[in-house]
Coordinates of C-alpha atoms in Angstrom, one line a residue:
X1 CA -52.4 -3.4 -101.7
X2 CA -48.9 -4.8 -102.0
X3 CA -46.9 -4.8 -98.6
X4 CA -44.5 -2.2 -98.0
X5 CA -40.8 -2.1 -99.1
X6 CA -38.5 -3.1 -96.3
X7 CA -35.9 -0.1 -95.2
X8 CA -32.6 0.1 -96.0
X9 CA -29.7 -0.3 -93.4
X10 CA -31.6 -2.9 -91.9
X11 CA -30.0 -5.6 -90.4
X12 CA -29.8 -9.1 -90.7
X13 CA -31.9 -9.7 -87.8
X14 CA -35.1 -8.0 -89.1
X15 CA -37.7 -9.8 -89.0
X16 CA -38.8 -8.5 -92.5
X17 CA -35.5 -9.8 -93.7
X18 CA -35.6 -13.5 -92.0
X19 CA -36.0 -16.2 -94.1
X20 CA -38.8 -18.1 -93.0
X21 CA -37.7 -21.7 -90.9
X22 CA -37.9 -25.0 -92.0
X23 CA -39.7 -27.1 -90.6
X24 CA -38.6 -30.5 -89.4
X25 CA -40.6 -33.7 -88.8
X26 CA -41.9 -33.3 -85.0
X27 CA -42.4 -30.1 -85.0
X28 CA -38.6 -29.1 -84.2
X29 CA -36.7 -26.1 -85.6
X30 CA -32.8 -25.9 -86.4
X31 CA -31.0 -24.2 -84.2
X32 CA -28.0 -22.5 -85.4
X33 CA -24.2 -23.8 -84.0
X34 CA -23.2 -20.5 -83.2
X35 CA -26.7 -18.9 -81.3
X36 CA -29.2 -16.5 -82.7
X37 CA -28.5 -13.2 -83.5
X38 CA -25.5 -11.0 -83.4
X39 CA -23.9 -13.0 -80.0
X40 CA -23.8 -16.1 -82.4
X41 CA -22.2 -14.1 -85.4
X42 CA -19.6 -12.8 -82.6
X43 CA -18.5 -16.2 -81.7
X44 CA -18.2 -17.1 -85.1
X45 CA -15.9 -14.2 -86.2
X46 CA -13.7 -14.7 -83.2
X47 CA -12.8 -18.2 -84.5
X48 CA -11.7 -16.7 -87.8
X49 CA -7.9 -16.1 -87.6
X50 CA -6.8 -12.7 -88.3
X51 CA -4.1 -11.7 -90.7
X52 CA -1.2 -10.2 -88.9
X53 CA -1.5 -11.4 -85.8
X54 CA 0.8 -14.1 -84.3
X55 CA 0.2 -17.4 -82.6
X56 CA 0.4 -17.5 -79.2
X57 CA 4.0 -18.5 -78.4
X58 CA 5.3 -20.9 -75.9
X59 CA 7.9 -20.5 -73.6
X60 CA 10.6 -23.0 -71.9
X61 CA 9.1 -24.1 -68.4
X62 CA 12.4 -24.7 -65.9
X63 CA 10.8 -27.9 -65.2
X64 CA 10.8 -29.0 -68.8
X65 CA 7.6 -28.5 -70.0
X66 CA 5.9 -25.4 -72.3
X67 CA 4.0 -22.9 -71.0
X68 CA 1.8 -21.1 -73.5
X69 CA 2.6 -17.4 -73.6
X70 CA 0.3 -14.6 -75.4
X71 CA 2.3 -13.2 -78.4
X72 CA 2.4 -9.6 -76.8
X73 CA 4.2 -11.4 -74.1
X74 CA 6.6 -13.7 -75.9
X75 CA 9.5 -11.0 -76.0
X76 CA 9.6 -10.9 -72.5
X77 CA 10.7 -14.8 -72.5
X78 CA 12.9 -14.1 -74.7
X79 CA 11.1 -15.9 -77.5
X80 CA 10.4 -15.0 -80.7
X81 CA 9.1 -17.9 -83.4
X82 CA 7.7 -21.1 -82.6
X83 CA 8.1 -24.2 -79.5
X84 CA 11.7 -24.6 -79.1
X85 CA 13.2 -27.0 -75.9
X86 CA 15.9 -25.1 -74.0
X87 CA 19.1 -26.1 -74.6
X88 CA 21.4 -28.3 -72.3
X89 CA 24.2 -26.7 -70.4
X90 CA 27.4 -28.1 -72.2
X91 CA 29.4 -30.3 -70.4
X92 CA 32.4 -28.5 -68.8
X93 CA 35.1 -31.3 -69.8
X94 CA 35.0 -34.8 -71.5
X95 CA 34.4 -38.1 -69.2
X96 CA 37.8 -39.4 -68.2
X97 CA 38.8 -43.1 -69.3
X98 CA 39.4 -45.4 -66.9
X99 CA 43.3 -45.0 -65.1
X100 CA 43.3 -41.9 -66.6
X101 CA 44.1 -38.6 -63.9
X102 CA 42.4 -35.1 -64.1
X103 CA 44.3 -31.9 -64.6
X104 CA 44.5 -31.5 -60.6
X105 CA 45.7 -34.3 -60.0
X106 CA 42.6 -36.5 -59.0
X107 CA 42.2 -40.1 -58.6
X108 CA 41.4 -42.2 -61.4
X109 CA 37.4 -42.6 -61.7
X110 CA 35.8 -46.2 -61.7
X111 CA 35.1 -47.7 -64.2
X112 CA 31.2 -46.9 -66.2
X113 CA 28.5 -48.9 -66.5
X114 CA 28.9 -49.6 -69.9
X115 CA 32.2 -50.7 -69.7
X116 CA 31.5 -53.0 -66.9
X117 CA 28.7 -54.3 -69.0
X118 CA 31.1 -54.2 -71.9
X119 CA 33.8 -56.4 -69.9
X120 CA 34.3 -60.5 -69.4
X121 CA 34.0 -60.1 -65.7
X122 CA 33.4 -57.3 -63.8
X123 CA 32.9 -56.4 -59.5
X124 CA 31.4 -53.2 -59.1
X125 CA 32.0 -52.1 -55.6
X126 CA 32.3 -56.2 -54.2
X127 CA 31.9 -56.5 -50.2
X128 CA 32.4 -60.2 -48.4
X129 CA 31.4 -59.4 -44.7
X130 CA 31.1 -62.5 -42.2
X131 CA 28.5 -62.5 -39.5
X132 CA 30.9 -62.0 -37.3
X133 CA 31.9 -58.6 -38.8
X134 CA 35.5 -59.4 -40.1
X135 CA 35.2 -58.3 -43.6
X136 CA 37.2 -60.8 -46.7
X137 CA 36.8 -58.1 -49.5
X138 CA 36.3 -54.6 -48.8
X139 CA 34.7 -52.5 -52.0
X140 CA 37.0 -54.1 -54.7
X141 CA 36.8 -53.0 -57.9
X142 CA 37.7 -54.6 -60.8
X143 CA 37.1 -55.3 -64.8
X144 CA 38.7 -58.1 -66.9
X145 CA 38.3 -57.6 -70.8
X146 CA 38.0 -60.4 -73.2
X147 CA 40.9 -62.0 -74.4
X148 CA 42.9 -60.3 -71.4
X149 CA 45.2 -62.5 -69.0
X150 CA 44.9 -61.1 -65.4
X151 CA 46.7 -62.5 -62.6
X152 CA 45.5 -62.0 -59.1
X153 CA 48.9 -62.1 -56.7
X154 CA 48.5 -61.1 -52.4
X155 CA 49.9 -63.4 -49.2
X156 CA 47.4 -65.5 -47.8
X157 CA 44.2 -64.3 -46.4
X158 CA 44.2 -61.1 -49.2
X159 CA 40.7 -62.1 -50.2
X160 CA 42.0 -64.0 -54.0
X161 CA 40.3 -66.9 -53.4
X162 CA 36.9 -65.1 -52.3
X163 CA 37.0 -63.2 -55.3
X164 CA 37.2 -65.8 -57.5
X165 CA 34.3 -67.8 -56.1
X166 CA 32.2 -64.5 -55.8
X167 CA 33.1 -64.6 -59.7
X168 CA 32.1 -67.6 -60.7
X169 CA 28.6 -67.4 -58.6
X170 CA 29.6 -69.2 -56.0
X171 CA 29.0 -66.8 -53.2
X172 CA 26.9 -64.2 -53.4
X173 CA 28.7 -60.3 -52.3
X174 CA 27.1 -58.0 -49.0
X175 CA 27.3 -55.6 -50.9
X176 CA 28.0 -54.6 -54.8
X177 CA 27.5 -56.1 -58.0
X178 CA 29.0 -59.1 -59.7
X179 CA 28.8 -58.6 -64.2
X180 CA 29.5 -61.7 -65.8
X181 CA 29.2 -61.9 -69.9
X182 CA 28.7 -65.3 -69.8
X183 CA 29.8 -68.4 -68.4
X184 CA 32.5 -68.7 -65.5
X185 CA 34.7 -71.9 -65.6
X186 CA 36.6 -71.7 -62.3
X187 CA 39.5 -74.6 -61.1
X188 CA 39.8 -74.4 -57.5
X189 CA 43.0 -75.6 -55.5
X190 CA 43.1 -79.0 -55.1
X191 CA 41.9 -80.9 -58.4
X192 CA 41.0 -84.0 -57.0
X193 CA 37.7 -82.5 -56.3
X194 CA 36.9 -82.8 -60.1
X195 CA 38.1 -86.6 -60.6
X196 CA 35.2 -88.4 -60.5
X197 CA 35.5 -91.5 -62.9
X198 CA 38.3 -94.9 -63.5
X199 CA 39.6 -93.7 -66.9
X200 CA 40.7 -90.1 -68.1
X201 CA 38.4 -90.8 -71.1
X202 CA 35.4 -91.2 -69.0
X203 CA 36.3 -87.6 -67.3
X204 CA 35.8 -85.1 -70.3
X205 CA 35.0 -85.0 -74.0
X206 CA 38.1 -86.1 -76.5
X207 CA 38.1 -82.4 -77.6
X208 CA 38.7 -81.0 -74.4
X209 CA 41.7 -83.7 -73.8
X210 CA 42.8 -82.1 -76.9
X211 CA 42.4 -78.9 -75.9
X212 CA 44.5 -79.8 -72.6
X213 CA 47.2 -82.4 -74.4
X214 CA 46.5 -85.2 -72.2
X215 CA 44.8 -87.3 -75.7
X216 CA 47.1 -89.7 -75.3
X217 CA 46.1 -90.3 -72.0
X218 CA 42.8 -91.7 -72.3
X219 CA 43.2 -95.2 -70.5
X220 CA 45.3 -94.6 -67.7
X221 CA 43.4 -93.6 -64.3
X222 CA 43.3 -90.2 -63.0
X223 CA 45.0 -90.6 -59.7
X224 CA 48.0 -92.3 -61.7
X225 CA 48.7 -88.5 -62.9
X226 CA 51.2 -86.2 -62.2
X227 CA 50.2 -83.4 -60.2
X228 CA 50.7 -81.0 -63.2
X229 CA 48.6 -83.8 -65.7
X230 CA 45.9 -84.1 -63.0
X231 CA 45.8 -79.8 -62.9
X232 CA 45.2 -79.8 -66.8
X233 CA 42.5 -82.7 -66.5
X234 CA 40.9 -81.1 -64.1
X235 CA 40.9 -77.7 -66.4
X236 CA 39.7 -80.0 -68.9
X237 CA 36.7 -81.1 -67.1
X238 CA 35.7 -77.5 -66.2
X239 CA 36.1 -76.4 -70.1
X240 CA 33.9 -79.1 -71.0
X241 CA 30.9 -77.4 -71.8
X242 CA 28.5 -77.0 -74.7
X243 CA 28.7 -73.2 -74.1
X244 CA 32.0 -72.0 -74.2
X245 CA 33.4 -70.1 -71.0
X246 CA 33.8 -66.5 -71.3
X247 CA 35.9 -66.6 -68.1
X248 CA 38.6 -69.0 -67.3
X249 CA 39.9 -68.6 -63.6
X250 CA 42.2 -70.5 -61.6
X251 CA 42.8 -70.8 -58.3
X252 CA 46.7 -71.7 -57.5
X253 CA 46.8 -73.9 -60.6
X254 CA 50.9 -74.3 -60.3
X255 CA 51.1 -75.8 -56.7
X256 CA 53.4 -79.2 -57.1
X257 CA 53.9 -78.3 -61.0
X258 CA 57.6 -78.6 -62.4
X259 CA 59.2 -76.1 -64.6
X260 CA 58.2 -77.6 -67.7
X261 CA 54.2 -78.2 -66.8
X262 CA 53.9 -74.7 -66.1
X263 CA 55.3 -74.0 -69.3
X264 CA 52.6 -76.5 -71.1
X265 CA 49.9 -74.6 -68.5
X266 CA 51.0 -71.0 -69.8
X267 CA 50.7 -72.3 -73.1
X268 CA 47.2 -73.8 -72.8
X269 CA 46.0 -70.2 -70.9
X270 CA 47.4 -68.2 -74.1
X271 CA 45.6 -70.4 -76.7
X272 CA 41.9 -70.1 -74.1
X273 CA 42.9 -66.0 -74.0
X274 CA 43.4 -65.8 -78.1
X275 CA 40.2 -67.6 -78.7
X276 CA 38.5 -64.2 -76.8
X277 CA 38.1 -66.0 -72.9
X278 CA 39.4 -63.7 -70.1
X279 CA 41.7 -65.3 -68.2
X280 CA 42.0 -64.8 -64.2
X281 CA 44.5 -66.9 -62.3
X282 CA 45.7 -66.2 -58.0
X283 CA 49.2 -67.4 -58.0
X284 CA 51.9 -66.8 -55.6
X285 CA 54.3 -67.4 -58.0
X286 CA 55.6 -64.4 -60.2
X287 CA 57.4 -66.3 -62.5
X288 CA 54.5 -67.9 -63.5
X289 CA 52.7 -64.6 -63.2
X290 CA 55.1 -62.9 -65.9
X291 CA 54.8 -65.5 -68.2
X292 CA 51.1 -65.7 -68.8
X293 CA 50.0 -62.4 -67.3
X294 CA 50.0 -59.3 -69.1
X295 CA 47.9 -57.5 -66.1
X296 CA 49.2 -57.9 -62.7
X297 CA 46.3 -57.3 -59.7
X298 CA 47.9 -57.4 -56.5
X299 CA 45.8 -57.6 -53.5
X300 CA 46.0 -57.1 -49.6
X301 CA 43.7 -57.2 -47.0
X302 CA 40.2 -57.6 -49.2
X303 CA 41.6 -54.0 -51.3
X304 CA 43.3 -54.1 -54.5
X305 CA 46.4 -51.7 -53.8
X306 CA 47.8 -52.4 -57.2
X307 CA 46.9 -52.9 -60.8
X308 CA 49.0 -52.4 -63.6
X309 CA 51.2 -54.3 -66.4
X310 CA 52.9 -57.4 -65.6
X311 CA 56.5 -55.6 -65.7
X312 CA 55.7 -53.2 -64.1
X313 CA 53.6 -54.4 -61.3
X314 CA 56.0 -57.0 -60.8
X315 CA 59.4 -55.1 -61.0
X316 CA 58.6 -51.8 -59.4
X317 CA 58.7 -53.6 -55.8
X318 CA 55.0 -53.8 -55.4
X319 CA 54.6 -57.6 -54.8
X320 CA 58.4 -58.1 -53.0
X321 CA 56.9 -55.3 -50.6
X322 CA 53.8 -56.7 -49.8
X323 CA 56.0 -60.2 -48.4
X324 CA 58.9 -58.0 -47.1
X325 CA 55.8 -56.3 -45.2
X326 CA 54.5 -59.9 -43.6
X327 CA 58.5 -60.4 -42.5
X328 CA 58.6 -56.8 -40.3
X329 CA 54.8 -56.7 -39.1
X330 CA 54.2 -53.8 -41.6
X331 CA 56.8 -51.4 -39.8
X332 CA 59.2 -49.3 -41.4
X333 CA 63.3 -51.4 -41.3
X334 CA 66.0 -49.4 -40.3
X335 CA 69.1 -50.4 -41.5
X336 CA 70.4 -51.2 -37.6
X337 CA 67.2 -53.3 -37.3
X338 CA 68.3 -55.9 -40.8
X339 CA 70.7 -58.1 -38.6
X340 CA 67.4 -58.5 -36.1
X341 CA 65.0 -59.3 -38.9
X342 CA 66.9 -61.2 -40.2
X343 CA 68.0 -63.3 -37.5
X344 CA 64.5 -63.7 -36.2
X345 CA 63.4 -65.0 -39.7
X346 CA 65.9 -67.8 -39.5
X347 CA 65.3 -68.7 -36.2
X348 CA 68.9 -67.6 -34.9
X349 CA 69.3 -65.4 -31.3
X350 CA 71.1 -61.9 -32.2
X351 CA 73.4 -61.2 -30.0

């Protein structure tokens, strides 16, 4: 008798209707991935995407990352398509450049990071602080560009000097930063410190003679110099490098110089700044400052209190102040008190 006819509307799961199992060498059945049974065919449907309904979206997190958000939900956040990063606030007014002044009237910003990076020579906040606790520089700031010509002018004890060396790497600031694009040749005061040898030929390279105009100079001995020849030999010496200086600073090149050798030094300085060097020199001596400066720095007491163009650094009163300031002890001059002043200055009694 054959065997009955299974029913219809019987499911899947009948036992009538189950293929029989292969079996597999060690006596193991398969196992299906999803389970046995309707439970298995469940979790098998639910990883079947549905037409219609939307991808869970994902919302900006405040803290910058994306929180998933159900779709129901994603109106709510205010979203309505895919991931997108919330946008940045835009900023209320462009950077200011440096020297520039805000619309009320606010003090010109320091210079960025880049553009100290960008600069010859930079300080970034320079501090010189003795043990003692008298402080030489105090926060200067300061940027010289390539190719610019930068005179540093003050009385004695501004802090020109210190600057310099802190510069050239010489000394090393309490507090700040020191940006240098390269290398530093720095001519200190007295330039007998850089003679060295019996001949001017034996004390730099013929090109750097050259560069100096004392070529024809090459057998006579240093000490046998003028005090201006010596100065430019001794600028020669410091310019004799295999790497060419990005900075070229001087400190008080024109003491015992004539007219006409600081005429030949200003030329030299204008030839180093129009082959890209930055130029820094501390003189006391405008004249010399107007002729190769075209940026005037004037300093007192470790602060720079002025920095502008040559003209007008030097003609608005700025540096004539600063001495007329040493003369009356930094008070205000009356016109009754001029005969005094005066009279004290030249060593005279008023009556």
């Amino acid at each position: 008798m054959a065997p009955a006819s299974p029913q219809r509307g019987v499911g899947h799961d009948d036992p009538a209707r189950r293929a029989p199992a292969r079996a597999l060498p060690g006596g193991c059945r398969p196992r299906h991935r999803h389970g046995r049974g309707r439970r298995g065919l469940r979790r098998a449907a639910a990883r079947v995407p549905v037409l219609g309904r939307r991808r869970p979206a994902r919302a900006a997190d405040p803290r910058g990352a994306h929180v998933r958000v159900r779709g129901h939900h994603a109106a709510a956040h205010g979203r309505q398509g895919g991931p997108r990063r919330a946008a940045r606030p835009r900023r209320a007014a462009r950077r200011r450049g440096p020297g520039e002044e805000g619309a009320d009237g606010a003090a010109p910003r320091r210079p960025g990071r880049r553009e100290r990076r960008a600069a010859a020579l930079a300080f970034d906040g320079v501090w010189h602080e003795h043990r003692g606790g008298a402080a030489v520089l105090r926060g200067v700031d300061l940027a010289v560009a390539r190719g610019e010509r930068v005179a540093l002018m003050g009385r004695n004890g501004a802090g020109k000097s210190t600057l310099l060396r802190h510069g050239a790497g010489l000394m090393a600031p309490t507090r700040g930063r020191v940006h240098r694009a390269g290398r530093v040749a720095l001519l200190l005061q007295d330039p007998n410190d850089y003679l060295l040898h019996e001949c001017v030929a034996d004390e730099a390279s013929p090109a750097a003679l050259a560069a100096v105009g004392l070529e024809h100079l090459g057998d006579r001995h240093p000490h046998d110099l003028s005090g201006g020849q010596r100065q430019r030999l001794a600028l020669a010496i410091v310019l004799d490098s295999d790497r060419p200086a990005a900075v070229v600073a001087l400190d008080e090149p024109t003491r015992g110089m004539d007219r006409t050798a600081k005429a030949q030094l200003a030329e030299r300085l204008h030839g180093l700044a129009g082959m890209g060097a930055a130029i820094v020199v501390a003189t006391h001596d405008p004249e010399f400052a107007a002729e190769v400066a075209d940026r005037v720095v004037l300093m007192a007491e470790g602060r720079v209190i002025a920095d502008g163009p040559a003209a007008t650094v030097l003609a608005g009163g700025w540096y004539f102040a600063t001495e007329t300031a040493r003369v009356t002890d930094g008070r205000a001059l009356l016109p009754a008190d001029g005969a005094a002043v005066l009279a004290r200055g030249a060593g005279v009694v008023a009556p």
